[in-house]
Structures are given as C-alpha cells and as structure tokens.
Amino acid sequence: MTIRYPNGQPYLINDDKKTKKNQPKKKKTGYSNRGMTLEEDLNQTNDYYLLRKIAVIHKKPIPIQIVNVDYPSRSAAKITEAYYKKASTTDYNGIYNGYYIDFEAKETRNKTSFPLKNFHDHQLSHMEACVDQGGICFIVVRFSTLDKVFVLDFSVLKKWWDQQFEEKGKKSIPYSVFEKDGYELPYSLAPRLPYLTIVDQLIVNRDL
C-alpha cells in the first residue's frame, strides 16, 4: 500500500524503523531482548499504567485518506493508495498526575549517535508549544544494537536541533549526550518500560 504525505510525496519507511523480522536475532538476557519493538513495549507499559489508574497515555491515531482500494475477492479489500490527511505530531500523549504528557518514540541501529533527520520541524514546534503551556515533553530512543533505551528531555533535543543549522553544526545527537544529559530507561517485568519514574524526575527538575 502506498501512503502519501499531505503534499503528495510518498511516505518512505525509515531504515531505523524496519520491522523486527528484518533484524538479526538476539540472545535473551534479563527482561530485554524479547524481539519486541519499542512501540510494542511502550503500548504494554501504557496498558499497565491505565489498568492500575496510574496514568492515561495512548498512542495517537494517524488520520489517513483512502484513495484506491482493490477487491481481490468479495470478502476482502486491500488499500493500495492512501494519504496522510495532515502531518503527524508526536507518537504518544495523555495525562499523568495532572500533567499533560507528550512524547515521541524512536529506534535506531546506530551505535554512536541518533540522526536528527528522524525528526521534523512541525514535531519540534508542536512539542515546544506544549512545553510553553506547561506540558512535559520528551523523546524515548532505543539504540537497538546496544539494547539501550533513553529518555531525553525536550530542552536537550531542542538544543541539538537548533545547532544543526549553525556553521559546522552536527546532524546527529552523539550517544554520549544520551548517557550524560539523558536518563537510561531499564527494562523491567511490569511495566516493561517504567518511563513515568523518569517523568517524575523531569517534573521535579522543571519545577525547581
């Protein structure tokens, strides 16, 4: 199926988001390396939070305008072409302890840095607008080859986003920045990725 952006350009799947079937198999260690994607881990975590009335956070639906549909049989329909009705903002949003939460989730196989090309201007503008209204915004990044997950506050992301447009600006965020300025998010049994423990720290740091 061909999916297009509102301007008509075809949507190309980023190499950093290839499906798990195309990734090399890993040995099981601890709670991680189960062959699940970051999105699946976060969805399970959000279900855990919702069932226990800890937070209400969901993955945002992406509105799609269907253009062409094939009917290979009377009982089946296959969408062959569709457009995004509008540019997407971030992956997840919701409410936690009275705070509006909004974040983007990304995966990369890169071991040394995270490419800034994985973000778009409208996403940064959206998160900045949310922060201006008192929201808590951040990104969750999984370095799949290293099997490491980090939470990076929006303020750090914004700093690195802006510097890329300067002379000699870098086009990626070094892994060392995630280690120094981010928060490593360890896997656990339940919830899978307890990112709200880090959100608590972001709230404290913001209110200082």
JSON list of C-alpha atoms in Angstrom, two decimals, residues 38 42 103-108 110-114 119 138-154 156 173-187 193-195 198-199 202:
[
{"chain": "A", "resi": 38, "resn": "LEU", "atom": "CA", "xyz": [9.89, -0.08, 21.17]},
{"chain": "A", "resi": 42, "resn": "LEU", "atom": "CA", "xyz": [5.51, 1.29, 25.29]},
{"chain": "A", "resi": 103, "resn": "PHE", "atom": "CA", "xyz": [6.45, 12.34, 23.63]},
{"chain": "A", "resi": 104, "resn": "GLU", "atom": "CA", "xyz": [7.96, 10.79, 20.53]},
{"chain": "A", "resi": 105, "resn": "ALA", "atom": "CA", "xyz": [9.44, 7.27, 20.36]},
{"chain": "A", "resi": 106, "resn": "LYS", "atom": "CA", "xyz": [12.29, 6.36, 18.01]},
{"chain": "A", "resi": 107, "resn": "GLU", "atom": "CA", "xyz": [14.57, 3.41, 17.33]},
{"chain": "A", "resi": 108, "resn": "THR", "atom": "CA", "xyz": [17.97, 3.31, 15.66]},
{"chain": "A", "resi": 110, "resn": "ASN", "atom": "CA", "xyz": [23.32, 3.32, 15.07]},
{"chain": "A", "resi": 111, "resn": "LYS", "atom": "CA", "xyz": [25.75, 2.69, 17.93]},
{"chain": "A", "resi": 112, "resn": "THR", "atom": "CA", "xyz": [27.36, 6.13, 18.20]},
{"chain": "A", "resi": 113, "resn": "SER", "atom": "CA", "xyz": [24.63, 8.72, 17.57]},
{"chain": "A", "resi": 114, "resn": "PHE", "atom": "CA", "xyz": [21.00, 9.39, 16.75]},
{"chain": "A", "resi": 119, "resn": "PHE", "atom": "CA", "xyz": [12.57, 14.45, 13.39]},
{"chain": "A", "resi": 138, "resn": "PHE", "atom": "CA", "xyz": [10.49, 14.29, 25.80]},
{"chain": "A", "resi": 139, "resn": "ILE", "atom": "CA", "xyz": [11.69, 11.59, 23.45]},
{"chain": "A", "resi": 140, "resn": "VAL", "atom": "CA", "xyz": [12.24, 7.89, 24.11]},
{"chain": "A", "resi": 141, "resn": "VAL", "atom": "CA", "xyz": [15.06, 6.49, 21.99]},
{"chain": "A", "resi": 142, "resn": "ARG", "atom": "CA", "xyz": [16.10, 2.88, 21.72]},
{"chain": "A", "resi": 143, "resn": "PHE", "atom": "CA", "xyz": [19.57, 2.00, 20.43]},
{"chain": "A", "resi": 144, "resn": "SER", "atom": "CA", "xyz": [18.54, -1.46, 19.28]},
{"chain": "A", "resi": 145, "resn": "THR", "atom": "CA", "xyz": [22.04, -2.75, 18.53]},
{"chain": "A", "resi": 146, "resn": "LEU", "atom": "CA", "xyz": [23.19, -1.80, 22.02]},
{"chain": "A", "resi": 147, "resn": "ASP", "atom": "CA", "xyz": [19.83, -2.74, 23.57]},
{"chain": "A", "resi": 148, "resn": "LYS", "atom": "CA", "xyz": [19.77, 0.56, 25.45]},
{"chain": "A", "resi": 149, "resn": "VAL", "atom": "CA", "xyz": [16.76, 2.85, 25.94]},
{"chain": "A", "resi": 150, "resn": "PHE", "atom": "CA", "xyz": [16.99, 6.50, 26.98]},
{"chain": "A", "resi": 151, "resn": "VAL", "atom": "CA", "xyz": [14.62, 9.34, 27.81]},
{"chain": "A", "resi": 152, "resn": "LEU", "atom": "CA", "xyz": [15.80, 12.75, 26.65]},
{"chain": "A", "resi": 153, "resn": "ASP", "atom": "CA", "xyz": [14.05, 15.91, 27.79]},
{"chain": "A", "resi": 154, "resn": "PHE", "atom": "CA", "xyz": [12.73, 18.26, 25.11]},
{"chain": "A", "resi": 156, "resn": "VAL", "atom": "CA", "xyz": [18.10, 18.87, 25.28]},
{"chain": "A", "resi": 173, "resn": "ILE", "atom": "CA", "xyz": [22.98, 13.64, 18.67]},
{"chain": "A", "resi": 174, "resn": "PRO", "atom": "CA", "xyz": [26.03, 11.75, 19.99]},
{"chain": "A", "resi": 175, "resn": "TYR", "atom": "CA", "xyz": [25.38, 8.65, 22.11]},
{"chain": "A", "resi": 176, "resn": "SER", "atom": "CA", "xyz": [27.43, 10.29, 24.87]},
{"chain": "A", "resi": 177, "resn": "VAL", "atom": "CA", "xyz": [24.77, 13.01, 25.16]},
{"chain": "A", "resi": 178, "resn": "PHE", "atom": "CA", "xyz": [22.14, 10.42, 25.98]},
{"chain": "A", "resi": 179, "resn": "GLU", "atom": "CA", "xyz": [24.45, 8.98, 28.63]},
{"chain": "A", "resi": 180, "resn": "LYS", "atom": "CA", "xyz": [25.29, 12.40, 30.12]},
{"chain": "A", "resi": 181, "resn": "ASP", "atom": "CA", "xyz": [22.14, 14.51, 29.67]},
{"chain": "A", "resi": 182, "resn": "GLY", "atom": "CA", "xyz": [19.50, 11.80, 29.30]},
{"chain": "A", "resi": 183, "resn": "TYR", "atom": "CA", "xyz": [18.10, 9.11, 31.55]},
{"chain": "A", "resi": 184, "resn": "GLU", "atom": "CA", "xyz": [18.71, 5.45, 30.85]},
{"chain": "A", "resi": 185, "resn": "LEU", "atom": "CA", "xyz": [15.44, 3.53, 30.98]},
{"chain": "A", "resi": 186, "resn": "PRO", "atom": "CA", "xyz": [15.95, -0.06, 32.13]},
{"chain": "A", "resi": 187, "resn": "TYR", "atom": "CA", "xyz": [13.56, -2.85, 31.21]},
{"chain": "A", "resi": 193, "resn": "LEU", "atom": "CA", "xyz": [9.49, 0.33, 30.33]},
{"chain": "A", "resi": 194, "resn": "PRO", "atom": "CA", "xyz": [8.70, 2.27, 33.52]},
{"chain": "A", "resi": 195, "resn": "TYR", "atom": "CA", "xyz": [9.25, 5.68, 31.98]},
{"chain": "A", "resi": 198, "resn": "ILE", "atom": "CA", "xyz": [11.82, 9.38, 34.82]},
{"chain": "A", "resi": 199, "resn": "VAL", "atom": "CA", "xyz": [8.90, 11.70, 34.12]},
{"chain": "A", "resi": 202, "resn": "LEU", "atom": "CA", "xyz": [11.60, 15.74, 34.73]}
]
